[in-house]
Tab-separated table of C-alpha atoms in Angstrom:
chain	number	residue	atom	x	y	z
A	1	MET	CA	29.637	208.519	-41.092
A	2	LEU	CA	29.189	212.253	-41.366
A	3	LYS	CA	30.781	214.112	-44.268
A	4	SER	CA	33.320	215.952	-42.088
A	5	GLN	CA	36.237	217.881	-43.564
A	6	TYR	CA	38.329	214.787	-42.861
A	7	THR	CA	35.905	212.616	-44.825
A	8	ARG	CA	35.814	215.042	-47.760
A	9	ASN	CA	39.621	215.185	-47.892
A	10	TYR	CA	39.790	211.401	-47.790
A	11	ILE	CA	37.258	210.959	-50.593
A	12	ASN	CA	38.752	213.665	-52.795
A	13	HIS	CA	42.206	212.128	-52.419
A	14	TYR	CA	41.090	208.757	-53.779
A	15	LEU	CA	38.898	210.223	-56.507
A	16	ASN	CA	41.955	211.956	-57.945
A	17	ILE	CA	44.047	208.788	-58.265
A	18	GLN	CA	44.109	206.985	-61.609
A	19	ASN	CA	47.234	204.818	-61.808
A	20	VAL	CA	47.808	202.391	-58.957
A	21	TYR	CA	50.591	200.023	-57.907
A	22	PRO	CA	50.593	197.233	-55.298
A	23	SER	CA	51.623	198.140	-51.775
A	24	VAL	CA	54.876	196.826	-50.371
A	25	PHE	CA	52.798	195.009	-47.763
A	26	SER	CA	50.748	192.924	-50.205
A	27	LEU	CA	53.836	192.164	-52.320
A	28	LYS	CA	55.863	190.926	-49.359
A	29	MET	CA	52.961	189.011	-47.791
A	30	PHE	CA	51.724	187.214	-50.906
A	31	LEU	CA	54.858	187.012	-53.083
A	32	GLY	CA	57.675	187.162	-50.554
A	33	ARG	CA	59.778	184.225	-49.438
A	34	ASN	CA	59.792	185.268	-45.804
A	35	PRO	CA	61.177	182.859	-43.189
A	36	ASP	CA	57.979	183.023	-41.097
A	37	LEU	CA	55.423	183.612	-43.887
A	38	ASN	CA	55.737	182.073	-47.340
A	39	LEU	CA	52.431	181.828	-49.209
A	40	ARG	CA	53.917	181.267	-52.667
A	41	GLY	CA	53.060	177.571	-52.657
A	42	LEU	CA	49.352	178.117	-52.012
A	43	GLU	CA	46.740	177.755	-54.749
A	44	TYR	CA	44.675	180.941	-54.938
A	45	SER	CA	42.446	180.024	-57.866
A	46	GLY	CA	38.854	179.825	-56.658
A	47	LYS	CA	39.744	181.311	-53.282
A	48	THR	CA	38.060	184.451	-51.978
A	49	ILE	CA	39.825	187.507	-50.584
A	50	LEU	CA	38.385	190.656	-49.005
A	51	ASP	CA	40.387	193.898	-48.986
A	52	VAL	CA	39.045	195.986	-46.099
A	53	GLY	CA	39.562	199.664	-46.889
A	54	PHE	CA	40.978	199.182	-50.391
A	55	GLY	CA	41.570	202.927	-50.896
A	56	ASP	CA	42.795	203.528	-54.434
A	57	GLY	CA	42.511	199.801	-55.226
A	58	ARG	CA	46.251	199.281	-55.473
A	59	ASP	CA	46.198	195.724	-54.149
A	60	LEU	CA	43.027	194.546	-55.905
A	61	ILE	CA	44.778	194.073	-59.259
A	62	LEU	CA	47.506	191.967	-57.649
A	63	PHE	CA	44.906	189.761	-55.952
A	64	HIS	CA	43.047	189.360	-59.247
A	65	ASN	CA	46.246	188.384	-61.048
A	66	LEU	CA	47.014	185.800	-58.372
A	67	GLY	CA	43.706	184.092	-59.159
A	68	PHE	CA	41.551	185.235	-56.270
A	69	GLU	CA	37.869	186.061	-56.462
A	70	VAL	CA	38.292	189.635	-55.240
A	71	PHE	CA	36.047	191.594	-52.878
A	72	GLY	CA	36.548	194.974	-51.267
A	73	VAL	CA	34.887	197.535	-49.015
A	74	GLU	CA	35.334	201.290	-48.677
A	75	VAL	CA	33.390	203.855	-46.683
A	76	ASP	CA	32.073	205.968	-49.566
A	77	GLU	CA	30.037	205.078	-52.654
A	78	ALA	CA	31.927	207.556	-54.854
A	79	VAL	CA	35.254	205.862	-54.047
A	80	VAL	CA	33.722	202.444	-54.762
A	81	THR	CA	32.390	203.587	-58.145
A	82	HIS	CA	35.615	205.352	-59.094
A	83	THR	CA	37.712	202.271	-58.302
A	84	GLU	CA	35.340	199.950	-60.168
A	85	GLU	CA	35.666	202.128	-63.265
A	86	LYS	CA	39.478	202.077	-63.043
A	87	LEU	CA	39.518	198.295	-62.732
A	88	VAL	CA	37.191	197.800	-65.686
A	89	GLN	CA	39.651	199.739	-67.855
A	90	VAL	CA	42.353	197.143	-67.163
A	91	GLY	CA	40.047	194.131	-67.361
A	92	VAL	CA	39.856	193.382	-63.662
A	93	LYS	CA	36.644	192.130	-62.040
A	94	ALA	CA	36.183	192.911	-58.371
A	95	ASN	CA	33.126	192.876	-56.124
A	96	LEU	CA	33.263	196.252	-54.385
A	97	GLN	CA	30.781	197.799	-51.991
A	98	VAL	CA	30.383	200.299	-49.186
A	99	GLY	CA	31.386	198.861	-45.829
A	100	TYR	CA	33.334	199.533	-42.647
A	101	ASN	CA	36.057	197.744	-40.740
A	102	ASP	CA	33.622	196.875	-37.944
A	103	GLU	CA	30.711	196.053	-40.284
A	104	THR	CA	31.635	195.011	-43.799
A	105	GLY	CA	28.162	193.742	-44.639
A	106	PHE	CA	29.339	190.161	-45.214
A	107	LYS	CA	28.119	187.036	-43.455
A	108	PRO	CA	30.279	184.908	-41.142
A	109	ASN	CA	32.805	182.434	-42.582
A	110	ARG	CA	32.784	184.121	-45.989
A	111	PHE	CA	36.438	184.590	-46.982
A	112	ASP	CA	39.527	182.423	-47.347
A	113	PHE	CA	41.694	185.521	-46.907
A	114	VAL	CA	40.965	188.875	-45.259
A	115	PHE	CA	43.532	191.599	-45.917
A	116	SER	CA	43.615	195.123	-44.534
A	117	CYS	CA	46.424	197.618	-45.036
A	118	ALA	CA	46.285	200.908	-43.094
A	119	SER	CA	42.555	200.788	-42.381
A	120	LEU	CA	41.941	198.738	-39.237
A	121	MET	CA	42.890	201.643	-36.964
A	122	TYR	CA	40.036	203.892	-38.171
A	123	LEU	CA	37.307	204.267	-35.554
A	124	ARG	CA	33.857	205.330	-36.761
A	125	ASP	CA	32.937	206.937	-33.449
A	126	SER	CA	33.839	206.967	-29.759
A	127	ASN	CA	31.976	203.683	-29.203
A	128	SER	CA	34.139	201.797	-31.684
A	129	THR	CA	37.181	199.819	-30.520
A	130	ILE	CA	39.840	197.660	-32.135
A	131	HIS	CA	38.339	194.711	-30.270
A	132	LYS	CA	35.029	195.105	-32.087
A	133	ILE	CA	36.853	195.477	-35.409
A	134	LEU	CA	39.044	192.399	-34.941
A	135	ARG	CA	36.093	190.335	-33.773
A	136	HIS	CA	34.260	191.194	-37.009
A	137	MET	CA	37.357	190.247	-39.029
A	138	TYR	CA	37.345	186.895	-37.238
A	139	GLU	CA	33.654	186.337	-37.965
A	140	ILE	CA	33.939	186.869	-41.738
A	141	THR	CA	37.088	184.733	-42.116
A	142	LYS	CA	36.551	181.069	-42.970
A	143	PRO	CA	37.837	178.396	-40.563
A	144	ARG	CA	41.589	177.968	-41.203
A	145	GLY	CA	41.476	181.156	-43.264
A	146	TYR	CA	44.168	183.838	-43.171
A	147	PHE	CA	43.898	187.352	-41.739
A	148	LEU	CA	46.779	189.627	-42.771
A	149	GLY	CA	47.466	193.321	-42.560
A	150	THR	CA	48.869	196.268	-40.679
A	151	LEU	CA	48.089	198.120	-37.475
A	152	THR	CA	49.305	201.558	-36.455
A	153	ARG	CA	52.350	201.812	-34.214
A	154	PHE	CA	52.334	204.473	-31.493
A	155	ASP	CA	55.339	206.291	-33.002
A	156	SER	CA	54.094	206.474	-36.605
A	157	HIS	CA	54.436	209.831	-38.353
A	158	ILE	CA	50.627	209.795	-38.505
A	159	THR	CA	50.567	210.506	-34.773
A	160	LYS	CA	52.489	213.789	-35.077
A	161	ASP	CA	50.718	216.709	-33.364
A	162	SER	CA	47.704	214.513	-32.582
A	163	THR	CA	45.440	214.923	-29.553
A	164	LYS	CA	45.612	212.047	-27.087
A	165	ILE	CA	42.230	210.674	-25.973
A	166	ASP	CA	43.558	207.780	-23.897
A	167	GLU	CA	46.355	205.183	-24.082
A	168	ASN	CA	45.093	203.753	-27.380
A	169	ARG	CA	43.100	206.520	-29.068
A	170	ILE	CA	44.096	209.786	-30.687
A	171	LEU	CA	42.505	212.494	-32.803
A	172	CYS	CA	44.739	212.963	-35.832
A	173	LYS	CA	46.230	216.252	-36.974
A	174	ASP	CA	48.054	214.758	-39.996
A	175	PRO	CA	50.314	217.736	-40.839
A	176	PHE	CA	52.162	215.754	-43.530
A	177	TYR	CA	49.369	214.281	-45.702
A	178	LYS	CA	46.567	216.629	-44.567
A	179	GLN	CA	43.934	213.939	-45.167
A	180	ARG	CA	43.125	212.656	-41.694
A	181	GLU	CA	42.680	215.696	-39.463
A	182	GLY	CA	39.927	214.969	-36.947
A	183	GLN	CA	39.961	211.211	-37.571
A	184	LEU	CA	39.802	208.985	-34.488
A	185	TYR	CA	42.611	206.390	-34.549
A	186	TRP	CA	43.514	203.329	-32.512
A	187	LEU	CA	47.215	202.864	-31.726
A	188	HIS	CA	49.158	199.839	-30.516
A	189	HIS	CA	52.314	199.990	-28.401
A	190	SER	CA	53.844	196.516	-28.744
A	191	LYS	CA	53.746	193.277	-30.689
A	192	GLU	CA	52.544	191.533	-27.552
A	193	GLU	CA	49.561	193.876	-27.268
A	194	ILE	CA	48.483	193.074	-30.824
A	195	ALA	CA	48.982	189.340	-30.377
A	196	GLN	CA	46.747	189.484	-27.302
A	197	ASP	CA	44.063	191.434	-29.193
A	198	LEU	CA	44.145	188.913	-32.068
A	199	HIS	CA	43.925	185.967	-29.680
A	200	SER	CA	41.076	187.634	-27.796
A	201	ALA	CA	39.185	187.990	-31.074
A	202	GLY	CA	39.560	184.234	-31.614
A	203	PHE	CA	42.528	183.971	-33.993
A	204	LYS	CA	45.264	181.357	-33.613
A	205	ASP	CA	48.871	181.162	-34.817
A	206	CYS	CA	49.250	184.938	-34.583
A	207	LYS	CA	52.545	186.461	-35.700
A	208	VAL	CA	53.333	190.167	-35.330
A	209	TYR	CA	56.372	192.076	-36.611
A	210	ASN	CA	57.701	195.620	-36.725
A	211	TYR	CA	57.798	197.683	-39.904
A	212	ASP	CA	60.108	200.658	-39.575
A	213	VAL	CA	61.397	202.603	-42.602
A	214	ASP	CA	62.795	206.106	-42.825
A	215	TRP	CA	61.624	207.368	-46.217
A	216	PHE	CA	64.233	210.118	-46.599
A	217	GLY	CA	63.082	211.977	-43.523
A	218	THR	CA	59.542	210.673	-43.120
A	219	ARG	CA	59.730	207.773	-40.698
A	220	GLU	CA	56.982	205.262	-41.435
A	221	THR	CA	56.291	202.701	-38.728
A	222	ALA	CA	53.623	200.053	-38.322
A	223	PHE	CA	52.985	196.594	-37.025
A	224	ILE	CA	52.515	193.889	-39.670
A	225	PHE	CA	50.777	190.648	-38.799
A	226	PHE	CA	49.176	187.452	-39.972
A	227	ALA	CA	46.855	185.113	-38.108
A	228	ILE	CA	44.788	182.010	-38.799
A	229	LYS	CA	41.203	181.380	-37.734
């Protein structure tokens, strides 16, 4: 990936973050008592989890505390090193490395859980598709393993002022955060579309839900999902 202005903004953003807190998505997925997803009874000790696009590492500490053997990938070595140093300071061991959502660098059937929050929609180039990304997620998940995360909804605030490439792809403008301008994104339009993409990748028992919150004037939307290999 070339060091575009988008990439530099992305890297600089994460290098400036010190304190981190779990995302609402990981908290609700792994600790919530949801009618259709309740993982609280599972034994995580000795299980492996990969966080694809861990960003500032906010969910890695939670996974460590739950008993997982924690792995993570990010697109830049400086972000990987910075996050490792933060985790060491709080006594957390995680296996972090450079990787991408369509090529993490891990072998097939490696992880009991694969988790990805706000990173599956990133496309490395015009040849990349969500289908390639989801197929790779399927490959690295163990049989009967869980795949959980988020995908970008077509009406997310991230799409504001973007340039439409086709029905599923946009070039971001990102006037609010100013971190993603020029980034190629994949959008989904319905729960049914995502369920079909997950099934096409090989996953079973796919469940997709809407996330829609108005944060005091900034409407944040997404699709949240879980699936089993």
